[in-house]
PDB file of C-alpha atoms in Angstrom:
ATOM      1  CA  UNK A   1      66.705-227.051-127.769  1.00 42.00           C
ATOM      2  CA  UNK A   2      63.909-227.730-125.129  1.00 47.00           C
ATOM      3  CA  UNK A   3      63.380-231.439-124.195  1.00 69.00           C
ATOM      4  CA  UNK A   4      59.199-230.658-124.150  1.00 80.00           C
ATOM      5  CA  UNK A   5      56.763-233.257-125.336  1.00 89.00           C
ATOM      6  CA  UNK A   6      55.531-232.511-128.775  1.00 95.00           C
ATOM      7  CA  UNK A   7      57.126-231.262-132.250  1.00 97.00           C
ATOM      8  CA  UNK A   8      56.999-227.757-133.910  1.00 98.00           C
ATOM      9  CA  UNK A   9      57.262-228.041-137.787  1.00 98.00           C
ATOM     10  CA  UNK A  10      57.495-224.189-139.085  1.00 99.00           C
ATOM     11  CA  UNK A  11      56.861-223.712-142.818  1.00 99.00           C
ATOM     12  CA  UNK A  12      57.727-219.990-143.912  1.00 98.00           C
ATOM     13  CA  UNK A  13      58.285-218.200-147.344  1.00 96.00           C
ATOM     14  CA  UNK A  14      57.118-215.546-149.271  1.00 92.00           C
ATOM     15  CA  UNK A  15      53.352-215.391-150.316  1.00 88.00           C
ATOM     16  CA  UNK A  16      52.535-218.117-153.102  1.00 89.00           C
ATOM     17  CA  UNK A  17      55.442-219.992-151.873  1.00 92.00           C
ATOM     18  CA  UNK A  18      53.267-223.089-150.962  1.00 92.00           C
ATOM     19  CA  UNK A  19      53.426-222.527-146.923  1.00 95.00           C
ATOM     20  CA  UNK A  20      49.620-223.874-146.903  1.00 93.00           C
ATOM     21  CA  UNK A  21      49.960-226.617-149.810  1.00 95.00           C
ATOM     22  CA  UNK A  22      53.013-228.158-147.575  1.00 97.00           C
ATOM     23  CA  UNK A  23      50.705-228.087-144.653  1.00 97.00           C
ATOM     24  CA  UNK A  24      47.998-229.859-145.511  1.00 97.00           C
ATOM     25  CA  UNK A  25      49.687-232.569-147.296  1.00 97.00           C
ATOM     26  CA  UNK A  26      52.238-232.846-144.306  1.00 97.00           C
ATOM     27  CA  UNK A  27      49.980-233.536-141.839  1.00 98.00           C
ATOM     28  CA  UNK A  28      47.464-235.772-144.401  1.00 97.00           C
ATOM     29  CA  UNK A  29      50.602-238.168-144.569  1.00 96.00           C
ATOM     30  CA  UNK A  30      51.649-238.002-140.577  1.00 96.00           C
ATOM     31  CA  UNK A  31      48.231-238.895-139.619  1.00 95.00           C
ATOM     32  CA  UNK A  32      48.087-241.707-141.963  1.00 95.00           C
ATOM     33  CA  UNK A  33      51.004-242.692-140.132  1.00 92.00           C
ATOM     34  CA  UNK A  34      48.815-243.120-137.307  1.00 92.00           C
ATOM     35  CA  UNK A  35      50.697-239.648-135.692  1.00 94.00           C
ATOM     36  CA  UNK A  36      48.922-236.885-133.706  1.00 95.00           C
ATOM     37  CA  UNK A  37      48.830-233.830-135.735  1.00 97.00           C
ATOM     38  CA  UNK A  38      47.535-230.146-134.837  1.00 98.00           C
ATOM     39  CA  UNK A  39      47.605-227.586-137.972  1.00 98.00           C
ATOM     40  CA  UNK A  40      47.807-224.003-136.607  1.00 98.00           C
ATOM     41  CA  UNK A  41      48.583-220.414-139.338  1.00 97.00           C
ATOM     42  CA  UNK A  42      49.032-217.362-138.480  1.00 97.00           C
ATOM     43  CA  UNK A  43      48.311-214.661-138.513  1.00 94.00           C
ATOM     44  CA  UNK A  44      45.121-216.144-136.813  1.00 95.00           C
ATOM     45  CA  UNK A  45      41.511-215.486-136.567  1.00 92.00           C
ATOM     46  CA  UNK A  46      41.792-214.317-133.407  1.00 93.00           C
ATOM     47  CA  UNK A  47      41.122-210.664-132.060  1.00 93.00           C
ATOM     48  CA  UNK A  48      44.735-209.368-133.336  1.00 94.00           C
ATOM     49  CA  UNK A  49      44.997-211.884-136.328  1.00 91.00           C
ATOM     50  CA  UNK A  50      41.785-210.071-137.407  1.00 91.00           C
ATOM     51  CA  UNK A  51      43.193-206.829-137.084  1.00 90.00           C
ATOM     52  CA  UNK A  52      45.862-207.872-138.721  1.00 88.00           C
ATOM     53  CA  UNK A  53      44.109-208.807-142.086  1.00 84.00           C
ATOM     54  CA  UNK A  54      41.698-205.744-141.831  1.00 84.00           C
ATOM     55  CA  UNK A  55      44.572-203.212-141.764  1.00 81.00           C
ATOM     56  CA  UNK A  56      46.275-205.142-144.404  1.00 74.00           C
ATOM     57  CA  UNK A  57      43.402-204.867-147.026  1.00 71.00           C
ATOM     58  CA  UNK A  58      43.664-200.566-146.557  1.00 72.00           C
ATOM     59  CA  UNK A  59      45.533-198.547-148.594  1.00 57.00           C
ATOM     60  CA  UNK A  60      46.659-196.788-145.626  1.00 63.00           C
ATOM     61  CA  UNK A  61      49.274-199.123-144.034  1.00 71.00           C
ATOM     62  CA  UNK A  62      50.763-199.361-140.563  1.00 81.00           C
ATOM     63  CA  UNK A  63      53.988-197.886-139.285  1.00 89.00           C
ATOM     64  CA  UNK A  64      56.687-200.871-139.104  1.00 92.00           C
ATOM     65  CA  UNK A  65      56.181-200.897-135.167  1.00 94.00           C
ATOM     66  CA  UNK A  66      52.848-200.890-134.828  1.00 92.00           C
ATOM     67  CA  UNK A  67      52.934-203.857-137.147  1.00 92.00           C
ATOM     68  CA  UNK A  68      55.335-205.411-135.396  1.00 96.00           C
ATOM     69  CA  UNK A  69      53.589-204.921-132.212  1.00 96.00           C
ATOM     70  CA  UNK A  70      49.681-206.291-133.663  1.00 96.00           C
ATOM     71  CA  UNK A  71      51.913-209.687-134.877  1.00 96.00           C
ATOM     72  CA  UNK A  72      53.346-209.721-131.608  1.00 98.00           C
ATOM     73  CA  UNK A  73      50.004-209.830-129.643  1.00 97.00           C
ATOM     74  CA  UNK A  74      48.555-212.001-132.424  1.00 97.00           C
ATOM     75  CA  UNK A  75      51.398-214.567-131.604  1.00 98.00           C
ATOM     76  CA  UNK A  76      51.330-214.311-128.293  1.00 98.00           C
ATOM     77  CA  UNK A  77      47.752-214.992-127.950  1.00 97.00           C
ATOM     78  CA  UNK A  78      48.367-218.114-130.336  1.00 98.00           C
ATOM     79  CA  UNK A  79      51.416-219.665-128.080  1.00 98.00           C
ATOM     80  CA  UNK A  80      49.594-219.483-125.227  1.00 98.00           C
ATOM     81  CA  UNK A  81      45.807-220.707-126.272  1.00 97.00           C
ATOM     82  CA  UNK A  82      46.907-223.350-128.600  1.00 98.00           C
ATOM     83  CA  UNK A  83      50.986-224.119-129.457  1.00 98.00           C
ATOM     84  CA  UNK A  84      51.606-224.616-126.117  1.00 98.00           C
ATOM     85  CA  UNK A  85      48.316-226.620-125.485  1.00 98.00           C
ATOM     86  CA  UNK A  86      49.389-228.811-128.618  1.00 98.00           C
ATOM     87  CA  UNK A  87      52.542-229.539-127.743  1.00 97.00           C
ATOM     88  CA  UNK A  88      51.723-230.115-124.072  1.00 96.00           C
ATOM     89  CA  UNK A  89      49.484-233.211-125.159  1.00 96.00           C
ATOM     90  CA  UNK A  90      52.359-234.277-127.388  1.00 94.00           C
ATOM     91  CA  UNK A  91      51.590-233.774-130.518  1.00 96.00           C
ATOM     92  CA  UNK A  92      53.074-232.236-134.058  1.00 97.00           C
ATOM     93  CA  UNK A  93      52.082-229.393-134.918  1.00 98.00           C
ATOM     94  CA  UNK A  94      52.530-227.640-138.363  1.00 99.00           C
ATOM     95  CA  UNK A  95      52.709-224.114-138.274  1.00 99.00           C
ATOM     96  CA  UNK A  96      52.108-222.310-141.211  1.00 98.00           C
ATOM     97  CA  UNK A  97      54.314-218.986-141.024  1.00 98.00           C
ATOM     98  CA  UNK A  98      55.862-217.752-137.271  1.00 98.00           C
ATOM     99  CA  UNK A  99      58.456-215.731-136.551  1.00 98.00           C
ATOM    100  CA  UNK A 100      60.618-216.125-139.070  1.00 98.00           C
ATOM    101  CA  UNK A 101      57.512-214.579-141.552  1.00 97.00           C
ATOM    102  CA  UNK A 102      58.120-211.504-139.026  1.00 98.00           C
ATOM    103  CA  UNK A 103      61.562-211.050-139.255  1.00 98.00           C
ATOM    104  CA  UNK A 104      61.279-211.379-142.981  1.00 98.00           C
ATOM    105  CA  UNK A 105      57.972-209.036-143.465  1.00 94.00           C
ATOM    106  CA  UNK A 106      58.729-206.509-140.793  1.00 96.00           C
ATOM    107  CA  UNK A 107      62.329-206.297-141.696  1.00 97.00           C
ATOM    108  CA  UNK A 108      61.774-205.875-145.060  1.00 96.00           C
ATOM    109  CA  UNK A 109      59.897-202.919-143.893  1.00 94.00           C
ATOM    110  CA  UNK A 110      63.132-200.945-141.817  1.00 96.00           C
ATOM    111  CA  UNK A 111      63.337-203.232-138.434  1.00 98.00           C
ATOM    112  CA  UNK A 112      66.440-205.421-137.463  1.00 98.00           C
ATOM    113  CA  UNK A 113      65.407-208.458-138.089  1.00 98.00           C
ATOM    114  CA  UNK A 114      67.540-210.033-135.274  1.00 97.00           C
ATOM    115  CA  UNK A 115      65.805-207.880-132.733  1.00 98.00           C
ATOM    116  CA  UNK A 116      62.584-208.955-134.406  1.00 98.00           C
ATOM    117  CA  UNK A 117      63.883-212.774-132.983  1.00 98.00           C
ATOM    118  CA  UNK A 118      64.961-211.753-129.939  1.00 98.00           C
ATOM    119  CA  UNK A 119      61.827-210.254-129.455  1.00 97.00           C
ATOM    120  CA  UNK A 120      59.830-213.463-130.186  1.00 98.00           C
ATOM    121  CA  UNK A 121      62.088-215.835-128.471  1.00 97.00           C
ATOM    122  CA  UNK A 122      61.812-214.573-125.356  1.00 98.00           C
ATOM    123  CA  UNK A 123      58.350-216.048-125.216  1.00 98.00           C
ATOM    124  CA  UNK A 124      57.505-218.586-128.433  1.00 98.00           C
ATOM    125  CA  UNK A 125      58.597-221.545-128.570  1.00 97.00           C
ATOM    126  CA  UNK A 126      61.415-222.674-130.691  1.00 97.00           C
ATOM    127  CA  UNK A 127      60.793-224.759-133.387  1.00 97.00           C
ATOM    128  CA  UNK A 128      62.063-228.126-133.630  1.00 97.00           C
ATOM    129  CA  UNK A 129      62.171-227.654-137.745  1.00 98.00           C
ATOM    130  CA  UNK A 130      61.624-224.861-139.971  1.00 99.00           C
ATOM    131  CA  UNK A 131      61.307-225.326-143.772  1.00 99.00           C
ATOM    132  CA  UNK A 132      62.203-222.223-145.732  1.00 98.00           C
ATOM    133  CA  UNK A 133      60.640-222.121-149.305  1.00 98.00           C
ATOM    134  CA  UNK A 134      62.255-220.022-152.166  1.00 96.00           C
ATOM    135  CA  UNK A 135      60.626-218.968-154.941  1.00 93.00           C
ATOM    136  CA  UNK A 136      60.852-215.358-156.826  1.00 90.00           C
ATOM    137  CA  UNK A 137      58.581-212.695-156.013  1.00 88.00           C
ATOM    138  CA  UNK A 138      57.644-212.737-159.894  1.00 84.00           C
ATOM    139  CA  UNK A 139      56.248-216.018-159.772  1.00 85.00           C
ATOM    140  CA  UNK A 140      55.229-215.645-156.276  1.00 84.00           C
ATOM    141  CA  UNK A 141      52.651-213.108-157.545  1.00 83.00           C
ATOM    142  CA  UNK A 142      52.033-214.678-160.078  1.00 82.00           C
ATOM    143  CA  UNK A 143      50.084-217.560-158.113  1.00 78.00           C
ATOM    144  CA  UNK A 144      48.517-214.907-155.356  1.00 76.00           C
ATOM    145  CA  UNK A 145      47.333-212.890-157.921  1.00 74.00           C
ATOM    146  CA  UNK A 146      44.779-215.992-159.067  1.00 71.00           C
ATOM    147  CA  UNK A 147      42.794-215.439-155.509  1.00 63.00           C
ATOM    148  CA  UNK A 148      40.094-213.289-155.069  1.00 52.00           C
ATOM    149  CA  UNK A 149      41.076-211.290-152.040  1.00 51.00           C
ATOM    150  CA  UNK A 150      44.510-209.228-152.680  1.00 53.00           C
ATOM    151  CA  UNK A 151      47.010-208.508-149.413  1.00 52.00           C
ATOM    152  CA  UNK A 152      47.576-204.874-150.515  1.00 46.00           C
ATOM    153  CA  UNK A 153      50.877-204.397-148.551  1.00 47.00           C
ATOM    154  CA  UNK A 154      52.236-207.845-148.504  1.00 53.00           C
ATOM    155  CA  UNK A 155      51.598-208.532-152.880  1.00 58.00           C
ATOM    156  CA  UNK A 156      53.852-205.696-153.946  1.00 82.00           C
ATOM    157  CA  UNK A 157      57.015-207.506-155.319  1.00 84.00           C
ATOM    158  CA  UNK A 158      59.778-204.814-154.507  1.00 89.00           C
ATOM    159  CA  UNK A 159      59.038-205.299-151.270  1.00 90.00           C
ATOM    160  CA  UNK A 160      58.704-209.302-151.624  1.00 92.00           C
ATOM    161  CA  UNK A 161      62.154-209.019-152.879  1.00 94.00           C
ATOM    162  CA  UNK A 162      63.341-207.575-149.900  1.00 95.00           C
ATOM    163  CA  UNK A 163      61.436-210.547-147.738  1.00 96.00           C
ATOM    164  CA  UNK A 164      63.018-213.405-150.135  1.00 96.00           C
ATOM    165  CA  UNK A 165      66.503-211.387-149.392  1.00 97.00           C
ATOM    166  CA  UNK A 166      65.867-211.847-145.539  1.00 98.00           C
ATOM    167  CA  UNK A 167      64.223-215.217-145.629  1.00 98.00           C
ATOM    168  CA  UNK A 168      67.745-216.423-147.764  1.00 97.00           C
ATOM    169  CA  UNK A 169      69.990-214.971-144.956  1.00 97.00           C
ATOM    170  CA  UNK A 170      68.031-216.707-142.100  1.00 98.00           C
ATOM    171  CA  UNK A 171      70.181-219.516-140.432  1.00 95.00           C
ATOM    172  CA  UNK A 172      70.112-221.692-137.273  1.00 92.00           C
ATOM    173  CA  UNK A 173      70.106-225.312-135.605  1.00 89.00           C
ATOM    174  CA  UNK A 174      67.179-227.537-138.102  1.00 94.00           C
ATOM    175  CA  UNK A 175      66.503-224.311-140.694  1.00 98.00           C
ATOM    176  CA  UNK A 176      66.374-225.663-144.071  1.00 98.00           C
ATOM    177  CA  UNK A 177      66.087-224.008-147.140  1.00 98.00           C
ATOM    178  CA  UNK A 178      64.347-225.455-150.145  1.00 97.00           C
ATOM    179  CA  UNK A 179      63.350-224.121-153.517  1.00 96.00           C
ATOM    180  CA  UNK A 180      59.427-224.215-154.216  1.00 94.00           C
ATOM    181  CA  UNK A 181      60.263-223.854-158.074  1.00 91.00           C
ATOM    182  CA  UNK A 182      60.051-227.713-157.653  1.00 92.00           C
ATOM    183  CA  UNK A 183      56.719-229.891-158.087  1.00 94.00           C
ATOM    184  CA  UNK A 184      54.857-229.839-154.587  1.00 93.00           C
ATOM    185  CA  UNK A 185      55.346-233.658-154.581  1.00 96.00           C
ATOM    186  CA  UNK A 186      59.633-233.098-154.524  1.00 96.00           C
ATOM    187  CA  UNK A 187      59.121-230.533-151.962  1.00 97.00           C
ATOM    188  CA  UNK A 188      56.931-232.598-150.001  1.00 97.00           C
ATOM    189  CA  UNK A 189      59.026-235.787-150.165  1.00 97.00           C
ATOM    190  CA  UNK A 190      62.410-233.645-149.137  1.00 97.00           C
ATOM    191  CA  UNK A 191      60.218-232.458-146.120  1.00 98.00           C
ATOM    192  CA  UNK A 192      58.642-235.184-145.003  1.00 97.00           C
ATOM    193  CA  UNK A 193      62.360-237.878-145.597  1.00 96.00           C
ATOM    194  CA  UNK A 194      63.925-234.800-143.199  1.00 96.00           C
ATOM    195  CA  UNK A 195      61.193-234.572-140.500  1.00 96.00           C
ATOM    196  CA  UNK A 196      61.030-238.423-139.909  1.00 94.00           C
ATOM    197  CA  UNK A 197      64.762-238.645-139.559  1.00 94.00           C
ATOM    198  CA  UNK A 198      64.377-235.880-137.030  1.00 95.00           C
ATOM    199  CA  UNK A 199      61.091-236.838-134.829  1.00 94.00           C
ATOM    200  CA  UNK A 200      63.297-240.378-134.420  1.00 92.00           C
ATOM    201  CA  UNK A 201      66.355-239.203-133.576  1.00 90.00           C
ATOM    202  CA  UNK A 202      63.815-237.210-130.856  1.00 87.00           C
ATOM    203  CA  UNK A 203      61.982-240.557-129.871  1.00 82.00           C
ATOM    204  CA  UNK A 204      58.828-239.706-131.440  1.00 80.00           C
ATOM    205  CA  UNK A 205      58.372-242.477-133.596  1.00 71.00           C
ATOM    206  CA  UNK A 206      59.830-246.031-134.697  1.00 60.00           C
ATOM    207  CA  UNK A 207      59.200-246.109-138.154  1.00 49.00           C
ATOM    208  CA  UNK A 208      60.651-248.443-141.032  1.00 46.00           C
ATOM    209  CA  UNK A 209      61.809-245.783-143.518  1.00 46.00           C
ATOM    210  CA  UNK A 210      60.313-247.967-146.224  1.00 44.00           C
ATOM    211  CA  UNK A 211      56.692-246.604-144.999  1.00 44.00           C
ATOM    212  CA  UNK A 212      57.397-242.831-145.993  1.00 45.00           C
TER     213      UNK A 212
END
């Protein structure tokens, strides 16, 4: 893992799997803590990010590459205007979805997910912990299905199935998987005990465990 300043928290999961609840109460807490925090999503409202979201609302979808390719841009654009930036100054940031959403999404839709990774490490930087949150496409829908815009593509649940298959087979150094079946309060409490352990064991903070 890269000894850069900063710290990359990646939240990832299936749509209604509380990515963006996580988030925001993540980096409420840190910055009570007195901590430097930067928020960041993607896809983002950026040129490609808007593309993105534009193509997704059409009935007429994509081809897998040219997906791949539009999330590519979209993320390259990010790393470069504002991860990099972030963690630069030495800050957390909280990323809501990456490249594990991509291997996931776009794999689910006929691309090796492992080439999918290779792809994106060659240039994005590698996380320093990534939370994977379960939940079944059923109820997963069930929640998305309450907001007014609908993700044509990305809300039908055979193919959510086939994302929550990939996003369960993802492994590597700091990838945890929790289950989002769980209040948001448990899932933020098992987050937030693991990511202090690990931004001390970095340096990034003395902090009496009693303050969590």
């Amino acid at each position: 893992m890269s000894e850069r300043p900063g710290f990359l928290v990646v939240l990832e999961g299936i749509d209604g799997s509380g990515k963006s609840t996580q988030a925001r109460l993540l980096a409420r807490k840190l910055r009570k803590m007195g901590l430097p925090v930067t928020v960041l999503r993607e896809p983002t409202r950026g040129k490609w990010g808007r593309i993105i979201r534009a193509r997704a609302l059409q009935e007429t979808a994509l081809n897998p590459q040219e997906e791949l390719e539009l999330f590519l841009r979209d993320r390259q654009d990010n790393v470069r205007r504002h991860l990099v930036p972030a963690l630069n100054q030495g800050k957390i940031v909280i990323l809501d979805r990456y490249y594990f959403s991509t291997m996931a999404y776009q794999g689910a839709r006929g691309i090796d997910p492992e080439y999918i990774r290779r792809q994106n490490e060659a240039f994005a930087p590698r996380p320093d912990a990534v939370f994977i949150l379960h939940l079944s496409p059923a109820e997963g829908l069930a929640r998305i299905h309450q907001r007014k815009k609908k993700d044509i593509l990305f809300e039908q649940e055979k193919y959510l199935e086939k994302v929550e298959q990939i996003f369960r087979k993802i492994r590597g150094r700091r990838i945890y998987h929790l289950e989002a079946s769980q209040s948001r309060e448990r899932i933020n409490e098992l987050i937030l005990r693991r990511l202090i352990f690990l931004l001390k064991k970095k340096n990034f903070l003395q902090l009496d465990s009693s303050r969590i």
